[in-house]
Amino acid sequence: MTPPKDFVAGFDSNAKKTPIRIAFITRRVSPQVKAKDEDVVMTHPEGFLRIAIAAQALAIFLVWLALLWDAPLEGLADPMHTPNPAKAPWYFLGLQELLHYFPPVVAGVLVPGLVVLALVVIPYFNINIESEGLFLKDRDRRFRIFAIVALVFCIFLAVFDVWVALVPTLIIAALMLMAALADPATATGFRKWLVHRPLSYWVMTWFLFELIVLTAVGTFFRGPGWSWVLPWRG
């Protein structure tokens, strides 16, 4: 049996170096711990408080918008005179644009469901837990996986003639290629910033880019019969 080590009392604030400490507290004296800013905060109450403040600020902003500008509502629907094209509200025009290319089950259920599922699951991937750059580790292997996925997806969009969705995909793929080929030790400026973007950033950026492009096309470039029109000629 190993004899116990001698205990020596001393002053130290490093919990990693001396994990066992004794504090002698007298009257009118309280223990003091060195405070520092942490990268993370507790969910309760710090996280909930920040979410509540953000929600209240957004609600106030939306109320002021509603007071200053009227909603662009049209007249009562007339079943005898259906508008052509019949467009959904702007926040559904991205899905309506997808319906132009895919069957309803694919455009309305599978594609949005898979994207949302990916956004939920991807933050828990091993390569994304520490929120580090996608191509900072295992660059060759990750680049091969990225190239295969991007090529298959681009072929899929080209087969279905979804050119409006192919353009944002090619732009994001080009930016990811710049990040994959850049040397983290020597990259500067914009390329250095790209190198340190995690996987969740790339997926979310692609999703928002596609959503904006599809919504803009459905809003400004679709005319009667959902045909392609140029807004500055109408």
Coordinates of C-alpha atoms in Angstrom, one line a residue:
M1 CA 0.0 0.0 0.0
T2 CA 1.4 3.4 -1.0
P3 CA 1.8 5.7 1.9
P4 CA -0.2 9.0 1.6
K5 CA 1.7 12.0 0.3
D6 CA 2.4 14.9 2.5
F7 CA 0.0 17.7 2.2
V8 CA 1.5 21.2 1.8
A9 CA -0.7 24.2 2.1
G10 CA 0.0 27.1 -0.3
F11 CA -1.6 29.8 -2.4
D12 CA -2.5 28.9 -6.0
S13 CA -5.4 29.7 -8.4
N14 CA -4.6 27.2 -11.1
A15 CA -7.2 24.4 -10.8
K16 CA -5.5 22.3 -13.4
K17 CA -2.1 22.3 -11.6
T18 CA -3.5 21.9 -8.0
P19 CA -7.0 20.5 -8.3
I20 CA -7.3 20.0 -4.5
R21 CA -7.4 23.2 -2.6
I22 CA -8.5 24.4 0.8
A23 CA -9.8 27.9 1.4
F24 CA -9.7 29.4 4.9
I25 CA -12.4 32.0 5.2
T26 CA -12.8 34.3 8.2
R27 CA -15.5 36.7 9.1
R28 CA -16.2 39.5 6.6
V29 CA -14.0 37.7 4.0
S30 CA -15.3 35.8 1.0
P31 CA -13.4 33.6 -1.5
Q32 CA -12.5 35.2 -4.8
V33 CA -12.0 33.4 -8.1
K34 CA -10.3 35.0 -11.0
A35 CA -13.0 35.7 -13.6
K36 CA -12.5 35.5 -17.4
D37 CA -14.7 35.6 -20.4
E38 CA -15.7 32.1 -21.6
D39 CA -16.3 31.0 -25.2
V40 CA -19.6 29.3 -24.1
V41 CA -22.3 30.3 -21.7
M42 CA -24.9 28.3 -19.7
T43 CA -28.2 27.6 -21.4
H44 CA -30.0 28.8 -18.3
P45 CA -30.2 31.7 -17.6
E46 CA -27.7 33.3 -20.1
G47 CA -28.8 31.5 -23.2
F48 CA -32.5 31.8 -22.6
L49 CA -32.1 35.5 -21.7
R50 CA -30.4 36.3 -24.9
I51 CA -33.0 34.4 -26.9
A52 CA -35.8 36.2 -25.1
I53 CA -34.2 39.6 -25.8
A54 CA -33.7 38.8 -29.5
A55 CA -37.3 37.6 -29.8
Q56 CA -38.6 40.8 -28.2
A57 CA -36.4 43.0 -30.4
L58 CA -37.6 41.2 -33.5
A59 CA -41.3 41.4 -32.4
I60 CA -40.9 45.2 -31.8
F61 CA -39.3 45.6 -35.2
L62 CA -42.1 43.7 -36.9
V63 CA -44.8 45.7 -35.1
W64 CA -43.2 49.0 -36.2
L65 CA -43.1 47.7 -39.8
A66 CA -46.7 46.8 -39.7
L67 CA -47.6 50.3 -38.3
L68 CA -45.6 52.1 -41.0
W69 CA -46.4 50.0 -44.1
D70 CA -49.6 48.3 -45.1
A71 CA -49.5 44.7 -46.2
P72 CA -49.7 44.4 -50.1
L73 CA -53.0 42.6 -50.1
E74 CA -55.0 42.2 -53.2
G75 CA -58.7 42.1 -53.7
L76 CA -61.1 39.3 -53.0
A77 CA -60.4 36.1 -55.0
D78 CA -62.7 35.7 -58.0
P79 CA -63.1 32.0 -59.1
M80 CA -64.3 33.2 -62.5
H81 CA -61.0 35.1 -63.2
T82 CA -58.0 33.1 -62.0
P83 CA -54.8 35.2 -62.3
N84 CA -52.1 33.9 -64.6
P85 CA -49.7 33.1 -63.2
A86 CA -51.2 32.1 -59.9
K87 CA -48.3 32.8 -57.5
A88 CA -48.0 31.7 -53.9
P89 CA -46.8 34.2 -51.2
W90 CA -43.2 35.2 -51.7
Y91 CA -42.0 32.9 -48.9
F92 CA -43.3 29.9 -50.8
L93 CA -42.2 31.0 -54.3
G94 CA -38.9 29.0 -53.9
L95 CA -40.9 25.8 -53.4
Q96 CA -43.3 26.8 -56.3
E97 CA -40.2 27.2 -58.5
L98 CA -39.1 23.7 -57.6
L99 CA -42.5 22.4 -58.5
H100 CA -41.8 23.6 -62.0
Y101 CA -39.0 21.0 -62.3
F102 CA -39.9 18.2 -59.9
P103 CA -43.0 16.2 -59.0
P104 CA -44.9 17.6 -56.0
V105 CA -43.7 14.8 -53.6
V106 CA -40.0 15.5 -54.5
A107 CA -40.3 19.4 -54.5
G108 CA -42.6 19.8 -51.6
V109 CA -41.6 16.9 -49.3
L110 CA -38.3 15.2 -50.1
V111 CA -36.1 18.2 -51.0
P112 CA -37.2 20.5 -48.1
G113 CA -37.2 17.6 -45.6
L114 CA -33.7 16.4 -46.6
V115 CA -32.3 19.9 -46.3
V116 CA -33.8 20.5 -42.9
L117 CA -32.7 17.1 -41.7
A118 CA -29.2 17.8 -42.9
L119 CA -29.1 21.2 -41.1
V120 CA -30.2 19.4 -37.9
V121 CA -27.8 16.4 -38.2
I122 CA -24.6 18.0 -39.6
P123 CA -23.6 20.0 -36.5
Y124 CA -23.2 16.7 -34.7
F125 CA -20.7 15.3 -37.2
N126 CA -17.2 14.6 -35.9
I127 CA -15.7 17.0 -38.4
N128 CA -18.0 19.8 -37.2
I129 CA -18.2 19.5 -33.5
E130 CA -15.3 21.9 -32.8
S131 CA -16.5 24.3 -35.5
E132 CA -13.1 24.2 -37.2
G133 CA -12.4 24.7 -40.9
L134 CA -13.6 21.9 -43.1
F135 CA -10.3 21.5 -44.9
L136 CA -7.9 22.1 -42.0
K137 CA -7.6 18.3 -41.4
D138 CA -7.6 15.3 -43.8
R139 CA -7.7 17.7 -46.7
D140 CA -7.2 15.1 -49.4
R141 CA -9.8 12.7 -48.2
R142 CA -12.4 15.5 -47.5
F143 CA -11.7 17.1 -50.9
R144 CA -12.3 13.8 -52.7
I145 CA -15.6 13.3 -50.8
F146 CA -16.6 16.9 -51.6
A147 CA -15.7 16.6 -55.3
I148 CA -17.8 13.4 -55.7
V149 CA -20.8 14.8 -53.9
A150 CA -20.7 18.1 -55.8
L151 CA -20.3 16.3 -59.2
V152 CA -23.2 14.0 -58.5
F153 CA -25.5 16.8 -57.4
C154 CA -24.6 19.0 -60.4
I155 CA -25.4 16.1 -62.8
F156 CA -28.7 15.5 -61.0
L157 CA -29.7 19.2 -61.4
A158 CA -28.5 19.2 -65.0
V159 CA -30.6 16.1 -65.9
F160 CA -33.7 17.8 -64.6
D161 CA -32.8 21.1 -66.3
V162 CA -32.8 23.0 -62.9
W163 CA -30.3 25.5 -64.2
V164 CA -31.4 28.2 -61.8
A165 CA -30.4 26.0 -58.8
L166 CA -27.2 24.8 -60.6
V167 CA -25.7 28.3 -60.7
P168 CA -25.6 28.9 -56.9
T169 CA -24.3 25.3 -56.4
L170 CA -21.4 25.9 -58.8
I171 CA -20.5 29.2 -57.1
I172 CA -20.5 27.6 -53.7
A173 CA -18.5 24.6 -55.1
A174 CA -15.9 27.1 -56.6
L175 CA -15.5 28.8 -53.2
M176 CA -15.1 25.4 -51.5
L177 CA -12.5 24.5 -54.1
M178 CA -10.5 27.7 -53.2
A179 CA -10.7 26.8 -49.6
A180 CA -9.5 23.2 -50.2
L181 CA -6.6 24.2 -52.4
A182 CA -5.4 27.1 -50.1
D183 CA -2.6 26.5 -47.7
P184 CA -3.8 27.4 -44.2
A185 CA -0.3 28.5 -43.2
T186 CA 0.2 30.9 -46.0
A187 CA -3.3 31.9 -47.0
T188 CA -4.3 35.5 -46.5
G189 CA -7.3 37.7 -46.8
F190 CA -10.4 36.2 -48.3
R191 CA -8.8 32.8 -48.9
K192 CA -7.8 32.5 -45.2
W193 CA -11.3 33.4 -44.2
L194 CA -12.7 30.6 -46.5
V195 CA -10.2 28.0 -45.1
H196 CA -11.6 28.5 -41.6
R197 CA -15.3 28.0 -42.5
P198 CA -16.8 24.8 -40.9
L199 CA -19.1 22.4 -42.7
S200 CA -22.2 23.8 -41.2
Y201 CA -21.3 27.2 -42.6
W202 CA -21.0 25.8 -46.2
V203 CA -24.3 23.9 -46.0
M204 CA -26.2 26.9 -44.5
T205 CA -24.7 29.3 -47.1
W206 CA -25.7 27.0 -50.0
F207 CA -29.2 26.6 -48.6
L208 CA -29.8 30.4 -48.2
F209 CA -28.2 31.1 -51.6
E210 CA -30.5 28.6 -53.3
L211 CA -33.5 29.9 -51.4
I212 CA -32.8 33.6 -52.4
V213 CA -32.2 32.7 -56.1
L214 CA -35.3 30.5 -56.4
T215 CA -37.5 33.1 -54.7
A216 CA -36.2 35.9 -56.9
V217 CA -36.7 33.8 -60.0
G218 CA -40.3 33.0 -59.0
T219 CA -41.0 36.6 -58.1
F220 CA -39.6 38.5 -61.0
F221 CA -38.9 36.1 -63.9
R222 CA -42.1 34.0 -64.1
G223 CA -45.0 35.2 -66.2
P224 CA -48.2 33.6 -67.7
G225 CA -48.1 29.9 -67.7
W226 CA -45.0 30.1 -65.4
S227 CA -42.9 30.9 -68.5
W228 CA -39.6 32.7 -68.3
V229 CA -39.9 36.5 -68.7
L230 CA -37.6 39.4 -68.3
P231 CA -39.1 41.9 -65.8
W232 CA -37.5 45.0 -67.5
R233 CA -39.4 44.1 -70.7
G234 CA -42.8 43.9 -69.1

